[in-house]
Amino acid sequence: MSTTKELAGRTALVTGSTSGIGRASAIALAELGAEVVITGRDAERGTQVVKEIEAAGGHARFVAADLTDPEQITALTERAGDVDILVNNAGRSWFGPSADLDVATYDAMFASNVRSAYLLTAALAPAMAARGNGSVINIDSMAGSVGLAGGAAYSASKAAMSAMTRAWAAEFSPAGVRVNAVAPGPVYSDGASVEVIETLAATTLLGRGAQPEEIADVIAFLSTDRAKYVTGATIAVDGGRTAI
């Protein structure tokens, strides 16, 4: 565990934190002293993340929630209590010919990627503003700004995260709540096809994909007072892909 507990006394809610970037972010925030609310649909995996954090001396608890269900989002916010750091990470993807994407899958992706972040932020950010402090971090993607064949709907859902980031910064930052986005490039994580990641990795300036912890480090930084003058920004963590 980190010896610098910059986030001691703060509570962080990380959505989709049972695996991948979310899991790595939860662990990173716990290392900085935050009490982390782990959430996802898989209780077994969520409990395992909690045990891992506690074994390292941190504090965490699991709240099961399917964020495509607004009622479960409401229940999550009630059980989470006062949240100082919100990481809107949960989401799903779909790639293929646009004509092959059915309406149900389209709606489910936007409910998971966009609506859940909107509802959680709308529920939690006003209380942060009332306390005069807080940090919301939305997970965009390289796909939100790079044209990827077969990725129209997914790209639109991720670009929405940065659009909401700018609007929420304008809405909440005058009251002390910083709102930023992180836009990862190809990341080796659970559920991601290694072949797809390696194909995308070859297009980056660094010529490789990222590990989830490399994205989590940036999310953790944005959660701390070291980033107290950063708001309304989308930070690319994509090996330089969107620089060219």
Coordinates of C-alpha atoms in Angstrom, one line a residue:
M1 CA 0.0 0.0 0.0
S2 CA 1.1 3.6 -0.6
T3 CA 2.5 5.4 2.4
T4 CA 0.9 8.7 1.2
K5 CA -2.8 8.6 2.1
E6 CA -3.9 11.6 0.1
L7 CA -7.5 10.4 0.0
A8 CA -7.9 9.4 3.6
G9 CA -11.4 10.3 4.8
R10 CA -12.8 10.3 1.3
T11 CA -15.2 7.8 -0.2
A12 CA -14.9 6.8 -3.9
L13 CA -17.5 5.0 -6.0
V14 CA -16.0 3.2 -9.0
T15 CA -18.5 1.7 -11.4
G16 CA -17.6 -1.5 -13.3
S17 CA -14.9 -2.1 -10.7
T18 CA -15.0 -5.9 -10.6
S19 CA -12.5 -6.1 -13.5
G20 CA -10.2 -4.3 -15.9
I21 CA -9.7 -0.5 -15.5
G22 CA -12.3 -0.2 -12.9
R23 CA -10.7 -2.8 -10.7
A24 CA -7.3 -1.3 -11.1
S25 CA -8.7 2.2 -10.3
A26 CA -10.4 0.9 -7.1
I27 CA -7.1 -0.6 -5.9
A28 CA -5.2 2.6 -6.8
L29 CA -7.7 4.8 -4.9
A30 CA -7.6 2.5 -1.9
E31 CA -3.9 2.6 -1.8
L32 CA -4.2 6.4 -1.5
G33 CA -6.5 6.0 1.6
A34 CA -10.0 6.2 0.1
E35 CA -12.8 4.0 1.2
V36 CA -13.9 2.4 -2.1
V37 CA -17.4 1.3 -3.0
I38 CA -16.9 -1.5 -5.5
T39 CA -19.9 -2.1 -7.8
G40 CA -20.8 -4.4 -10.6
R41 CA -23.1 -7.3 -11.4
D42 CA -20.9 -10.1 -10.4
A43 CA -20.9 -10.5 -6.6
E44 CA -18.1 -13.1 -6.6
R45 CA -15.7 -10.9 -8.5
G46 CA -16.7 -7.9 -6.5
T47 CA -16.1 -9.6 -3.2
Q48 CA -12.7 -10.8 -4.4
V49 CA -11.7 -7.2 -5.2
V50 CA -12.8 -6.1 -1.7
K51 CA -10.7 -8.9 -0.2
E52 CA -7.7 -7.9 -2.2
I53 CA -7.9 -4.3 -1.1
E54 CA -8.5 -5.3 2.6
A55 CA -5.6 -7.7 2.5
A56 CA -3.3 -4.8 1.5
G57 CA -4.6 -2.7 4.4
G58 CA -7.2 -0.7 2.5
H59 CA -11.0 -0.3 3.0
A60 CA -13.7 -1.3 0.5
R61 CA -17.2 -2.7 0.3
F62 CA -19.2 -4.2 -2.5
V63 CA -22.6 -3.1 -3.7
A64 CA -24.2 -5.2 -6.4
A65 CA -25.9 -3.2 -9.2
D66 CA -26.9 -3.5 -12.8
L67 CA -26.4 0.1 -14.1
T68 CA -28.7 -0.4 -17.0
D69 CA -31.5 -0.4 -14.5
P70 CA -32.3 3.1 -13.2
E71 CA -33.9 1.7 -10.0
Q72 CA -30.7 -0.1 -9.2
I73 CA -28.8 3.1 -9.8
T74 CA -31.0 4.8 -7.2
A75 CA -30.4 2.0 -4.7
L76 CA -26.7 2.2 -5.3
T77 CA -26.5 5.9 -4.6
E78 CA -28.5 5.4 -1.4
R79 CA -26.2 2.6 -0.2
A80 CA -23.1 4.4 -1.2
G81 CA -23.9 7.4 1.0
D82 CA -21.8 10.5 0.7
V83 CA -19.4 10.1 -2.2
D84 CA -16.4 12.4 -2.7
I85 CA -15.0 10.7 -5.9
L86 CA -17.1 9.2 -8.6
V87 CA -15.5 7.2 -11.4
N88 CA -17.9 6.5 -14.2
N89 CA -16.2 3.5 -15.7
A90 CA -18.9 0.9 -16.3
G91 CA -19.7 0.2 -19.9
R92 CA -19.9 -2.3 -22.7
S93 CA -18.8 -2.3 -26.4
W94 CA -20.0 -3.6 -29.7
F95 CA -18.1 -3.5 -33.0
G96 CA -19.3 -4.5 -36.4
P97 CA -21.1 -3.3 -39.5
S98 CA -23.5 -0.5 -38.6
A99 CA -26.4 -2.3 -40.3
D100 CA -25.8 -5.3 -38.1
L101 CA -26.4 -3.5 -34.8
D102 CA -29.9 -4.2 -33.5
V103 CA -31.9 -1.7 -31.6
A104 CA -31.8 -3.6 -28.3
T105 CA -28.0 -3.9 -28.3
Y106 CA -27.7 -0.2 -29.2
D107 CA -30.0 0.8 -26.4
A108 CA -28.3 -1.4 -23.9
M109 CA -24.9 0.0 -24.8
F110 CA -26.1 3.6 -24.4
A111 CA -27.9 2.8 -21.1
S112 CA -24.7 1.3 -19.8
N113 CA -22.1 3.7 -21.2
V114 CA -24.0 7.0 -21.1
R115 CA -27.2 7.0 -19.1
S116 CA -25.7 5.3 -16.0
A117 CA -23.0 8.0 -15.8
Y118 CA -25.6 10.7 -16.3
L119 CA -27.9 9.4 -13.6
L120 CA -25.1 8.7 -11.1
T121 CA -23.6 12.2 -11.6
A122 CA -26.9 13.9 -11.4
A123 CA -27.6 12.1 -8.1
L124 CA -24.2 12.5 -6.5
A125 CA -22.5 15.7 -7.8
P126 CA -25.0 18.2 -6.3
A127 CA -24.2 16.9 -2.8
M128 CA -20.5 17.3 -3.6
A129 CA -21.2 20.8 -4.7
A130 CA -23.0 21.5 -1.4
R131 CA -19.9 20.3 0.5
G132 CA -17.7 22.4 -1.8
N133 CA -15.4 19.6 -2.9
G134 CA -15.5 16.5 -5.1
S135 CA -14.1 14.8 -8.2
V136 CA -16.0 13.1 -11.0
I137 CA -14.0 11.2 -13.6
N138 CA -15.6 9.9 -16.7
I139 CA -14.1 7.2 -18.9
D140 CA -14.1 8.2 -22.6
S141 CA -12.0 6.3 -25.1
M142 CA -9.7 6.8 -28.0
A143 CA -12.7 5.6 -30.0
G144 CA -14.4 8.8 -29.0
S145 CA -12.2 10.9 -31.2
V146 CA -10.7 8.5 -33.8
G147 CA -12.8 7.0 -36.6
L148 CA -12.9 3.3 -36.3
A149 CA -14.7 1.2 -38.9
G150 CA -17.5 -0.7 -37.2
G151 CA -17.4 1.5 -34.1
A152 CA -19.9 4.2 -34.9
A153 CA -22.3 3.5 -32.0
Y154 CA -19.6 2.7 -29.4
S155 CA -17.6 5.7 -30.4
A156 CA -20.6 8.0 -30.1
S157 CA -21.3 6.6 -26.6
K158 CA -17.8 7.3 -25.5
A159 CA -17.6 10.8 -27.1
A160 CA -20.7 11.6 -25.0
M161 CA -18.6 11.1 -21.9
S162 CA -16.3 14.0 -22.8
A163 CA -19.3 16.2 -23.9
M164 CA -20.9 15.6 -20.5
T165 CA -17.6 16.3 -18.8
R166 CA -17.4 19.8 -20.2
A167 CA -21.0 20.5 -19.4
W168 CA -20.7 19.2 -15.8
A169 CA -17.5 21.1 -15.3
A170 CA -19.4 24.3 -16.2
E171 CA -22.3 23.3 -13.9
F172 CA -20.4 22.0 -10.8
S173 CA -16.8 23.3 -10.8
P174 CA -17.8 26.9 -9.6
A175 CA -18.9 25.1 -6.5
G176 CA -15.7 23.2 -6.1
V177 CA -16.4 19.9 -7.9
R178 CA -13.8 19.0 -10.6
V179 CA -15.1 17.0 -13.5
N180 CA -12.6 15.4 -16.0
A181 CA -12.5 12.5 -18.4
V182 CA -9.8 10.0 -19.2
A183 CA -9.6 8.6 -22.8
P184 CA -7.7 5.3 -22.9
G185 CA -6.3 3.7 -26.0
P186 CA -6.0 -0.1 -26.4
V187 CA -5.9 -1.7 -23.0
Y188 CA -5.3 -5.4 -22.1
S189 CA -8.2 -6.2 -19.8
D190 CA -10.8 -8.8 -19.1
G191 CA -13.1 -9.4 -22.0
A192 CA -11.0 -7.6 -24.6
S193 CA -9.8 -9.6 -27.6
V194 CA -6.0 -9.8 -27.5
E195 CA -6.0 -9.8 -31.3
V196 CA -8.0 -6.5 -31.5
I197 CA -5.9 -4.9 -28.8
E198 CA -2.7 -5.7 -30.6
T199 CA -4.0 -4.5 -33.9
L200 CA -4.9 -1.2 -32.3
A201 CA -1.7 -1.1 -30.3
A202 CA 0.3 -1.2 -33.5
T203 CA -1.2 2.2 -34.5
T204 CA 0.0 4.0 -31.3
L205 CA 3.2 6.0 -31.2
L206 CA 4.5 3.8 -28.4
G207 CA 3.6 0.6 -30.4
R208 CA 1.9 -1.2 -27.5
G209 CA -1.3 -1.6 -25.6
A210 CA -1.6 -0.4 -22.0
Q211 CA -2.1 -2.3 -18.8
P212 CA -5.2 -1.3 -16.7
E213 CA -2.9 0.0 -14.0
E214 CA -1.4 2.6 -16.4
I215 CA -4.9 4.1 -16.9
A216 CA -5.7 3.8 -13.2
D217 CA -2.7 5.9 -12.3
V218 CA -4.1 8.8 -14.2
I219 CA -7.6 8.3 -12.7
A220 CA -6.0 8.3 -9.2
F221 CA -4.1 11.5 -9.9
L222 CA -7.2 13.3 -11.0
S223 CA -8.9 12.2 -7.8
T224 CA -6.3 14.0 -5.6
D225 CA -5.6 17.6 -4.7
R226 CA -2.5 17.4 -7.0
A227 CA -5.0 17.9 -9.8
K228 CA -6.9 20.7 -8.0
Y229 CA -6.5 23.1 -11.0
V230 CA -7.7 20.5 -13.6
T231 CA -11.3 20.5 -14.6
G232 CA -13.3 20.1 -17.8
A233 CA -10.4 18.2 -19.4
T234 CA -10.3 15.0 -21.4
I235 CA -6.8 13.4 -20.9
A236 CA -5.7 11.0 -23.6
V237 CA -3.9 7.9 -22.2
D238 CA -3.5 6.2 -25.5
G239 CA 0.2 5.8 -26.3
G240 CA 0.0 8.9 -28.5
R241 CA -2.6 7.5 -30.9
T242 CA -4.8 10.7 -31.0
A243 CA -1.7 12.9 -31.4
I244 CA -1.2 11.9 -35.0

